[in-house]
mmCIF file of C-alpha atoms (C1' of nucleotides) in Angstrom:
data_model
loop_
_atom_site.group_PDB
_atom_site.id
_atom_site.type_symbol
_atom_site.label_atom_id
_atom_site.label_comp_id
_atom_site.label_asym_id
_atom_site.label_seq_id
_atom_site.Cartn_x
_atom_site.Cartn_y
_atom_site.Cartn_z
ATOM 1 C CA MET A 164 36.135 130.083 119.449
ATOM 2 C CA GLU A 165 34.465 132.498 117.451
ATOM 3 C CA GLU A 166 31.881 135.276 117.388
ATOM 4 C CA ILE A 167 28.808 133.463 117.891
ATOM 5 C CA ASP A 168 30.028 131.098 120.672
ATOM 6 C CA ARG A 169 31.389 134.146 122.486
ATOM 7 C CA ARG A 170 27.998 135.690 122.155
ATOM 8 C CA ILE A 171 26.215 132.493 123.756
ATOM 9 C CA VAL A 172 28.582 132.266 126.464
ATOM 10 C CA THR A 173 28.153 136.022 127.328
ATOM 11 C CA LEU A 174 24.173 135.677 127.116
ATOM 12 C CA LEU A 175 24.295 132.845 129.272
ATOM 13 C CA ALA A 176 26.755 134.472 131.733
ATOM 14 C CA LYS A 177 24.097 137.033 132.235
ATOM 15 C CA ASP A 178 21.156 134.666 132.359
ATOM 16 C CA GLY A 179 21.825 131.246 132.946
ATOM 17 C CA ARG A 180 18.136 130.171 132.244
ATOM 18 C CA MET A 181 17.648 132.119 128.996
ATOM 19 C CA SER A 182 15.784 129.572 126.707
ATOM 20 C CA PHE A 183 17.141 128.273 123.361
ATOM 21 C CA THR A 184 14.643 130.558 121.576
ATOM 22 C CA ASP A 185 15.887 133.720 122.972
ATOM 23 C CA LEU A 186 19.441 132.781 122.606
ATOM 24 C CA ALA A 187 18.480 132.071 118.794
ATOM 25 C CA LYS A 188 16.628 135.392 118.526
ATOM 26 C CA GLU A 189 19.767 137.105 119.746
ATOM 27 C CA THR A 190 22.281 135.395 117.659
ATOM 28 C CA GLY A 191 20.307 135.384 114.687
ATOM 29 C CA LEU A 192 20.428 131.510 114.383
ATOM 30 C CA SER A 193 17.991 128.885 114.509
ATOM 31 C CA VAL A 194 17.124 127.264 117.578
ATOM 32 C CA SER A 195 18.138 123.807 116.947
ATOM 33 C CA ALA A 196 21.905 125.555 115.787
ATOM 34 C CA VAL A 197 22.260 127.481 119.079
ATOM 35 C CA HIS A 198 20.954 124.004 120.712
ATOM 36 C CA GLN A 199 23.812 122.388 118.991
ATOM 37 C CA ARG A 200 26.437 124.945 119.872
ATOM 38 C CA VAL A 201 25.409 125.343 123.788
ATOM 39 C CA ARG A 202 26.023 121.421 123.968
ATOM 40 C CA ARG A 203 29.261 121.722 122.533
ATOM 41 C CA LEU A 204 30.428 124.455 124.635
ATOM 42 C CA GLU A 205 28.894 122.186 127.675
ATOM 43 C CA LYS A 206 30.998 119.108 126.428
ATOM 44 C CA ARG A 207 34.252 120.813 125.745
ATOM 45 C CA GLY A 208 33.873 122.597 129.286
ATOM 46 C CA VAL A 209 33.761 126.294 128.248
ATOM 47 C CA LEU A 210 29.970 126.242 129.883
ATOM 48 C CA ARG A 211 31.215 124.304 132.801
ATOM 49 C CA GLY A 212 27.493 124.459 134.372
ATOM 50 C CA TYR A 213 24.858 126.770 135.491
ATOM 51 C CA THR A 214 24.242 128.156 139.094
ATOM 52 C CA ALA A 215 21.656 130.345 140.821
ATOM 53 C CA VAL A 216 22.950 133.864 142.053
ATOM 54 C CA ILE A 217 21.952 133.698 145.767
ATOM 55 C CA ASP A 218 21.619 136.596 148.190
ATOM 56 C CA HIS A 219 23.556 135.478 151.184
ATOM 57 C CA ASP A 220 21.975 138.236 153.332
ATOM 58 C CA ALA A 221 18.345 136.769 152.921
ATOM 59 C CA ILE A 222 20.034 133.225 153.576
ATOM 60 C CA GLY A 223 21.254 134.173 157.051
ATOM 61 C CA LEU A 224 24.905 134.122 155.494
ATOM 62 C CA PRO A 225 25.302 137.881 155.487
ATOM 63 C CA MET A 226 29.006 138.028 156.364
ATOM 64 C CA THR A 227 31.849 137.488 153.728
ATOM 65 C CA ALA A 228 35.456 137.451 154.220
ATOM 66 C CA PHE A 229 38.627 136.362 152.554
ATOM 67 C CA VAL A 230 40.910 134.246 154.615
ATOM 68 C CA SER A 231 44.622 133.894 153.446
ATOM 69 C CA ILE A 232 46.545 130.768 154.823
ATOM 70 C CA LYS A 233 50.110 130.082 155.216
ATOM 71 C CA PRO A 234 51.363 126.880 156.440
ATOM 72 C CA ILE A 235 52.783 126.597 160.215
ATOM 73 C CA ASP A 236 55.021 124.023 158.996
ATOM 74 C CA PRO A 237 56.284 124.916 155.543
ATOM 75 C CA ALA A 238 58.040 121.484 154.769
ATOM 76 C CA ALA A 239 54.446 119.605 155.250
ATOM 77 C CA PRO A 240 52.701 118.328 152.242
ATOM 78 C CA ASP A 241 50.343 121.021 150.942
ATOM 79 C CA ASP A 242 47.292 119.600 151.115
ATOM 80 C CA ALA A 243 45.166 122.342 152.449
ATOM 81 C CA PRO A 244 42.481 122.330 149.825
ATOM 82 C CA ASP A 245 41.458 118.714 150.480
ATOM 83 C CA ARG A 246 41.838 119.345 154.287
ATOM 84 C CA LEU A 247 39.398 122.105 154.167
ATOM 85 C CA ALA A 248 36.827 120.892 151.306
ATOM 86 C CA HIS A 249 34.700 119.547 154.200
ATOM 87 C CA LEU A 250 33.995 123.166 155.507
ATOM 88 C CA ALA A 251 30.938 124.403 153.873
ATOM 89 C CA GLU A 252 31.351 127.879 154.603
ATOM 90 C CA ILE A 253 34.181 128.308 152.197
ATOM 91 C CA GLU A 254 32.912 129.016 148.714
ATOM 92 C CA ALA A 255 35.919 129.073 146.865
ATOM 93 C CA CYS A 256 40.014 128.342 147.533
ATOM 94 C CA HIS A 257 42.515 129.902 145.316
ATOM 95 C CA SER A 258 45.857 129.158 145.398
ATOM 96 C CA VAL A 259 48.202 132.469 145.325
ATOM 97 C CA ALA A 260 51.447 133.451 144.451
ATOM 98 C CA GLY A 261 52.999 135.703 147.104
ATOM 99 C CA ASP A 262 53.202 135.736 151.002
ATOM 100 C CA GLU A 263 50.643 133.425 151.587
ATOM 101 C CA SER A 264 49.609 130.193 149.901
ATOM 102 C CA TYR A 265 45.815 130.323 149.577
ATOM 103 C CA ILE A 266 43.098 132.802 149.769
ATOM 104 C CA LEU A 267 39.633 131.339 150.856
ATOM 105 C CA LYS A 268 36.480 133.325 150.287
ATOM 106 C CA VAL A 269 34.238 132.198 153.148
ATOM 107 C CA ARG A 270 30.437 133.172 154.069
ATOM 108 C CA VAL A 271 29.022 133.134 157.642
ATOM 109 C CA ALA A 272 26.536 133.891 159.461
ATOM 110 C CA SER A 273 28.096 136.274 161.786
ATOM 111 C CA PRO A 274 31.508 137.388 163.675
ATOM 112 C CA HIS A 275 30.853 134.787 166.265
ATOM 113 C CA GLY A 276 30.636 132.204 163.187
ATOM 114 C CA LEU A 277 33.786 133.595 161.608
ATOM 115 C CA GLU A 278 35.964 133.018 164.926
ATOM 116 C CA ASP A 279 34.551 129.677 165.200
ATOM 117 C CA LEU A 280 35.479 129.039 161.429
ATOM 118 C CA LEU A 281 38.839 130.403 161.591
ATOM 119 C CA GLN A 282 39.498 127.803 164.398
ATOM 120 C CA ARG A 283 38.481 125.180 162.336
ATOM 121 C CA ILE A 284 40.462 126.311 159.400
ATOM 122 C CA ARG A 285 43.488 126.346 161.527
ATOM 123 C CA ALA A 286 42.854 123.234 163.007
ATOM 124 C CA ALA A 287 42.392 121.325 159.730
ATOM 125 C CA ALA A 288 45.138 122.409 157.902
ATOM 126 C CA ASN A 289 47.653 123.467 159.972
ATOM 127 C CA VAL A 290 47.822 126.841 159.147
ATOM 128 C CA SER A 291 48.089 130.379 160.453
ATOM 129 C CA THR A 292 45.357 133.073 159.081
ATOM 130 C CA ARG A 293 44.840 136.358 158.146
ATOM 131 C CA THR A 294 41.389 137.642 157.619
ATOM 132 C CA THR A 295 40.257 140.643 155.647
ATOM 133 C CA VAL A 296 36.420 141.201 156.152
ATOM 134 C CA VAL A 297 34.026 142.402 153.361
ATOM 135 C CA LEU A 298 31.997 145.243 154.057
ATOM 136 C CA SER A 299 30.012 145.620 151.104
ATOM 137 C CA THR A 300 30.042 144.372 147.681
ATOM 138 C CA PRO A 301 29.365 146.963 144.826
ATOM 139 C CA TYR A 302 29.197 144.238 142.451
ATOM 140 C CA GLU A 303 30.247 140.732 141.697
ATOM 141 C CA HIS A 304 29.603 138.035 139.241
ATOM 142 C CA ARG A 305 30.094 140.171 136.116
ATOM 143 C CA PRO A 306 30.096 138.697 132.832
ATOM 144 C CA PRO A 307 33.215 138.193 131.323
ATOM 145 C CA ARG A 308 34.502 140.524 128.129
ATOM 146 C CA PHE A 309 36.666 138.518 125.761
ATOM 147 C CA ASP A 310 38.151 139.390 122.488
ATOM 148 C CA VAL A 311 39.127 137.432 119.416
ATOM 149 C CA ASP A 312 42.676 138.182 120.528
ATOM 150 C CA GLY A 313 45.129 136.159 122.927
ATOM 151 C CA ASP A 314 46.306 139.102 124.629
ATOM 152 C CA ARG A 315 45.289 142.448 126.259
ATOM 153 C CA MET B 5 12.581 130.518 155.229
ATOM 154 C CA GLU B 6 12.075 127.209 155.823
ATOM 155 C CA GLU B 7 13.272 123.599 155.053
ATOM 156 C CA ILE B 8 11.677 123.074 151.458
ATOM 157 C CA ASP B 9 12.784 126.773 150.232
ATOM 158 C CA ARG B 10 16.448 126.063 151.463
ATOM 159 C CA ARG B 11 16.308 122.955 149.370
ATOM 160 C CA ILE B 12 15.173 124.537 146.407
ATOM 161 C CA VAL B 13 18.009 127.086 146.529
ATOM 162 C CA THR B 14 20.665 124.698 147.206
ATOM 163 C CA LEU B 15 19.381 122.701 144.366
ATOM 164 C CA LEU B 16 19.400 125.767 142.104
ATOM 165 C CA ALA B 17 22.841 126.834 143.345
ATOM 166 C CA LYS B 18 24.107 123.197 141.978
ATOM 167 C CA ASP B 19 22.228 123.426 138.643
ATOM 168 C CA GLY B 20 20.821 126.628 137.571
ATOM 169 C CA ARG B 21 18.842 124.948 134.730
ATOM 170 C CA MET B 22 17.448 122.335 136.781
ATOM 171 C CA SER B 23 13.512 121.822 135.612
ATOM 172 C CA PHE B 24 10.532 122.491 137.729
ATOM 173 C CA THR B 25 9.963 118.622 137.304
ATOM 174 C CA ASP B 26 12.960 117.620 138.823
ATOM 175 C CA LEU B 27 12.919 120.191 141.435
ATOM 176 C CA ALA B 28 9.499 119.091 142.150
ATOM 177 C CA LYS B 29 10.771 115.211 142.395
ATOM 178 C CA GLU B 30 13.387 116.276 144.860
ATOM 179 C CA THR B 31 11.376 118.100 147.267
ATOM 180 C CA GLY B 32 8.294 116.154 146.921
ATOM 181 C CA LEU B 33 6.307 118.857 146.047
ATOM 182 C CA SER B 34 4.032 119.182 142.890
ATOM 183 C CA VAL B 35 5.330 121.144 139.920
ATOM 184 C CA SER B 36 3.155 124.000 140.483
ATOM 185 C CA ALA B 37 4.072 124.187 144.182
ATOM 186 C CA VAL B 38 7.633 124.429 143.497
ATOM 187 C CA HIS B 39 6.933 126.864 140.669
ATOM 188 C CA GLN B 40 5.220 129.017 143.249
ATOM 189 C CA ARG B 41 8.071 128.819 145.560
ATOM 190 C CA VAL B 42 10.688 129.585 142.816
ATOM 191 C CA ARG B 43 8.947 132.869 141.803
ATOM 192 C CA ARG B 44 8.559 133.937 145.326
ATOM 193 C CA LEU B 45 12.138 133.432 146.034
ATOM 194 C CA GLU B 46 13.055 135.268 142.883
ATOM 195 C CA LYS B 47 10.482 137.849 143.840
ATOM 196 C CA ARG B 48 12.116 138.363 147.224
ATOM 197 C CA GLY B 49 15.401 138.573 146.152
ATOM 198 C CA VAL B 50 16.568 135.552 147.611
ATOM 199 C CA LEU B 51 17.364 134.017 144.170
ATOM 200 C CA ARG B 52 18.915 137.111 142.437
ATOM 201 C CA GLY B 53 19.295 135.273 139.266
ATOM 202 C CA TYR B 54 21.089 132.602 137.178
ATOM 203 C CA THR B 55 24.503 132.501 135.395
ATOM 204 C CA ALA B 56 26.651 130.271 133.659
ATOM 205 C CA VAL B 57 29.641 129.057 135.206
ATOM 206 C CA ILE B 58 32.567 129.526 132.587
ATOM 207 C CA ASP B 59 35.919 127.920 132.201
ATOM 208 C CA HIS B 60 38.279 131.253 131.939
ATOM 209 C CA ASP B 61 40.847 128.974 130.392
ATOM 210 C CA ALA B 62 38.782 128.166 127.693
ATOM 211 C CA ILE B 63 37.857 131.589 126.518
ATOM 212 C CA GLY B 64 41.181 132.970 126.617
ATOM 213 C CA LEU B 65 41.368 134.806 130.221
ATOM 214 C CA PRO B 66 43.393 132.240 131.982
ATOM 215 C CA MET B 67 45.215 134.485 134.277
ATOM 216 C CA THR B 68 42.883 135.925 137.429
ATOM 217 C CA ALA B 69 44.184 137.926 140.320
ATOM 218 C CA PHE B 70 43.272 139.732 143.246
ATOM 219 C CA VAL B 71 43.675 143.426 143.292
ATOM 220 C CA SER B 72 44.050 145.467 146.430
ATOM 221 C CA ILE B 73 43.400 149.304 146.243
ATOM 222 C CA LYS B 74 44.154 152.233 148.044
ATOM 223 C CA PRO B 75 43.518 155.711 147.569
ATOM 224 C CA ILE B 76 46.476 157.963 146.809
ATOM 225 C CA ASP B 77 44.624 160.622 148.126
ATOM 226 C CA PRO B 78 42.724 159.551 151.222
ATOM 227 C CA ALA B 79 40.633 162.979 151.654
ATOM 228 C CA ALA B 80 38.698 162.375 148.126
ATOM 229 C CA PRO B 81 35.488 161.176 147.908
ATOM 230 C CA ASP B 82 35.574 157.377 147.714
ATOM 231 C CA ASP B 83 33.808 156.640 144.382
ATOM 232 C CA ALA B 84 36.380 153.764 143.158
ATOM 233 C CA PRO B 85 33.515 151.155 142.431
ATOM 234 C CA ASP B 86 31.785 153.490 139.933
ATOM 235 C CA ARG B 87 35.052 154.764 138.339
ATOM 236 C CA LEU B 88 35.877 151.255 137.747
ATOM 237 C CA ALA B 89 32.672 149.931 136.538
ATOM 238 C CA HIS B 90 33.733 150.379 132.912
ATOM 239 C CA LEU B 91 36.630 147.833 133.022
ATOM 240 C CA ALA B 92 35.186 144.747 132.242
ATOM 241 C CA GLU B 93 38.070 142.778 133.227
ATOM 242 C CA ILE B 94 36.975 143.565 136.786
ATOM 243 C CA GLU B 95 34.713 140.579 137.830
ATOM 244 C CA ALA B 96 34.024 141.503 141.302
ATOM 245 C CA CYS B 97 34.626 144.641 143.709
ATOM 246 C CA HIS B 98 34.272 144.160 147.763
ATOM 247 C CA SER B 99 34.836 146.824 150.085
ATOM 248 C CA VAL B 100 36.643 145.703 152.793
ATOM 249 C CA ALA B 101 37.950 146.481 156.359
ATOM 250 C CA GLY B 102 41.765 146.896 156.894
ATOM 251 C CA ASP B 103 44.637 148.452 155.344
ATOM 252 C CA GLU B 104 43.256 148.538 151.511
ATOM 253 C CA SER B 105 39.900 149.862 150.896
ATOM 254 C CA TYR B 106 38.618 147.476 148.083
ATOM 255 C CA ILE B 107 39.655 144.224 146.714
ATOM 256 C CA LEU B 108 38.969 143.388 143.065
ATOM 257 C CA LYS B 109 38.784 140.209 141.308
ATOM 258 C CA VAL B 110 40.266 140.285 137.896
ATOM 259 C CA ARG B 111 40.464 138.347 134.954
ATOM 260 C CA VAL B 112 43.019 138.960 132.076
ATOM 261 C CA ALA B 113 44.646 136.886 129.202
ATOM 262 C CA SER B 114 48.271 137.398 130.316
ATOM 263 C CA PRO B 115 51.111 139.217 132.541
ATOM 264 C CA HIS B 116 51.040 141.720 130.025
ATOM 265 C CA GLY B 117 47.009 142.221 130.191
ATOM 266 C CA LEU B 118 47.241 142.293 134.082
ATOM 267 C CA GLU B 119 49.903 145.150 133.795
ATOM 268 C CA ASP B 120 47.870 147.088 131.307
ATOM 269 C CA LEU B 121 44.730 146.646 133.620
ATOM 270 C CA LEU B 122 46.752 147.906 136.703
ATOM 271 C CA GLN B 123 47.738 150.792 135.190
ATOM 272 C CA ARG B 124 44.069 151.536 133.946
ATOM 273 C CA ILE B 125 42.826 151.001 137.562
ATOM 274 C CA ARG B 126 45.074 153.352 139.026
ATOM 275 C CA ALA B 127 44.567 156.104 136.266
ATOM 276 C CA ALA B 128 40.731 155.684 136.686
ATOM 277 C CA ALA B 129 40.418 155.678 140.689
ATOM 278 C CA ASN B 130 43.780 157.371 141.514
ATOM 279 C CA VAL B 131 44.484 154.763 143.669
ATOM 280 C CA SER B 132 47.616 152.519 144.462
ATOM 281 C CA THR B 133 47.229 148.874 143.923
ATOM 282 C CA ARG B 134 48.836 145.596 145.543
ATOM 283 C CA THR B 135 48.406 142.402 143.406
ATOM 284 C CA THR B 136 48.172 138.625 144.114
ATOM 285 C CA VAL B 137 48.223 136.257 141.263
ATOM 286 C CA VAL B 138 46.127 133.453 141.686
ATOM 287 C CA LEU B 139 48.055 130.171 140.466
ATOM 288 C CA SER B 140 45.002 127.745 140.445
ATOM 289 C CA THR B 141 41.598 127.510 141.709
ATOM 290 C CA PRO B 142 40.950 124.200 143.654
ATOM 291 C CA TYR B 143 37.322 124.951 143.900
ATOM 292 C CA GLU B 144 35.108 128.067 143.611
ATOM 293 C CA HIS B 145 31.011 128.519 143.336
ATOM 294 C CA ARG B 146 30.550 126.145 145.946
ATOM 295 C CA PRO B 147 26.888 126.250 147.135
ATOM 296 C CA PRO B 148 26.064 127.673 150.431
ATOM 297 C CA ARG B 149 25.270 125.246 153.284
ATOM 298 C CA PHE B 150 22.757 127.288 155.293
ATOM 299 C CA ASP B 151 20.783 126.277 158.745
ATOM 300 C CA VAL B 152 17.783 127.283 160.193
ATOM 301 C CA ASP B 153 19.650 129.189 162.784
ATOM 302 C CA GLY B 154 20.929 132.816 162.585
ATOM 303 C CA ASP B 155 24.360 131.831 163.908
ATOM 304 C CA ARG B 156 26.863 128.750 163.864
ATOM 305 C "C1'" DG C 41 27.498 123.300 110.455
ATOM 306 C "C1'" DA C 42 22.682 124.943 109.805
ATOM 307 C "C1'" DT C 43 17.637 124.284 109.033
ATOM 308 C "C1'" DG C 44 12.756 123.275 109.354
ATOM 309 C "C1'" DA C 45 9.399 120.152 111.360
ATOM 310 C "C1'" DA C 46 7.598 116.717 114.672
ATOM 311 C "C1'" DA C 47 7.524 114.492 118.789
ATOM 312 C "C1'" DA C 48 8.330 115.149 123.995
ATOM 313 C "C1'" DA C 49 9.132 117.365 127.851
ATOM 314 C "C1'" DG C 50 8.376 121.132 130.484
ATOM 315 C "C1'" DA C 51 6.604 125.514 131.722
ATOM 316 C "C1'" DC C 52 2.898 128.545 133.249
ATOM 317 C "C1'" DT C 53 -2.068 129.786 134.440
ATOM 318 C "C1'" DC C 54 -6.034 128.983 136.823
ATOM 319 C "C1'" DC C 55 -9.169 127.184 139.577
ATOM 320 C "C1'" DC C 56 -10.324 124.193 143.710
ATOM 321 C "C1'" DA C 57 -9.183 122.113 148.050
ATOM 322 C "C1'" DT D 183 0.132 127.041 150.407
ATOM 323 C "C1'" DG D 184 -0.407 123.035 147.539
ATOM 324 C "C1'" DG D 185 -2.643 120.049 143.853
ATOM 325 C "C1'" DG D 186 -4.452 119.016 139.313
ATOM 326 C "C1'" DA D 187 -5.904 119.931 134.467
ATOM 327 C "C1'" DG D 188 -5.423 122.147 130.708
ATOM 328 C "C1'" DT D 189 -2.635 125.176 127.364
ATOM 329 C "C1'" DC D 190 1.311 127.168 125.369
ATOM 330 C "C1'" DT D 191 5.989 127.121 125.197
ATOM 331 C "C1'" DT D 192 10.347 125.035 124.823
ATOM 332 C "C1'" DT D 193 13.429 121.099 124.663
ATOM 333 C "C1'" DT D 194 15.105 117.711 121.645
ATOM 334 C "C1'" DT D 195 15.857 114.446 118.102
ATOM 335 C "C1'" DC D 196 15.964 113.487 113.070
ATOM 336 C "C1'" DA D 197 16.382 114.027 108.430
ATOM 337 C "C1'" DT D 198 18.090 117.160 104.770
ATOM 338 C "C1'" DC D 199 20.976 120.667 102.813
#
DNA sequence: GATGAAAAAGACTCCCA
DNA sequence: TGGGAGTCTTTTTCATC
């Protein structure tokens, strides 16, 4: 992928609703050339979609936490992500190296809501949990900086 | 905030580029009424912006990690987020309760890139680091489910 | 791949209910 | 607040280089 595609991706990461007209101005290409490139990036899966950035305080889910989980029975098949997928409070699920097996990012309304969610997580996936409560988020969703190289 | 606004927010979380026409169809409102509501949600800060969801594998940053940091000198003023803001590999910075003071989410090209970044983090903010490498991400960026209530 | 032009769809404004 | 009409902008397709 070269320069202009990277530029387009970065611009759309900063403003997912930027118009093709504006993308064209920023990249120096014509509108239709930009259009073509964006569609190609979408098709290739480089651009996986678009989403609104939401203020969780404003929608009544002001509490964020990271929940690390570990299976109670290490011999059982590990299908925790599937077993937890129905819990809408879980925004993300990452399989990780280290002492625990997954890190979940969760959004809840209150400490009570967190307590309740943790119980449901433990019950649904047969895991123990370790929770780190987020106090504030100085920044999040920063656009990626990516270079030509394959390293650094 | 009531029903229809919540619907709009959820729809835009799922597809940040959804047209006003489609939002109107989904909500049963007229285009101008939806338009008005979206602008109001943006103005109130409920909708903080829009962003493209990027495949980090595809752009040469296939390695994700969570880096927890702790100040070397607990007495020093805590301005780690500012000191780290120039590091573009850091996608998010959360202040957390618990043993460490911040959790950073980082994206790098390789183990070598991670090693290099960790050194830069330690040097820039005078902190020790503990790193958890992400092996895979079953899901991420799931839209919030939020109810009328203020609890649950 | 990129371009410009033309047609279709959508965004945005304003006024009235 | 919501709806509708009108206008202007953007998107999308297409033929051409």
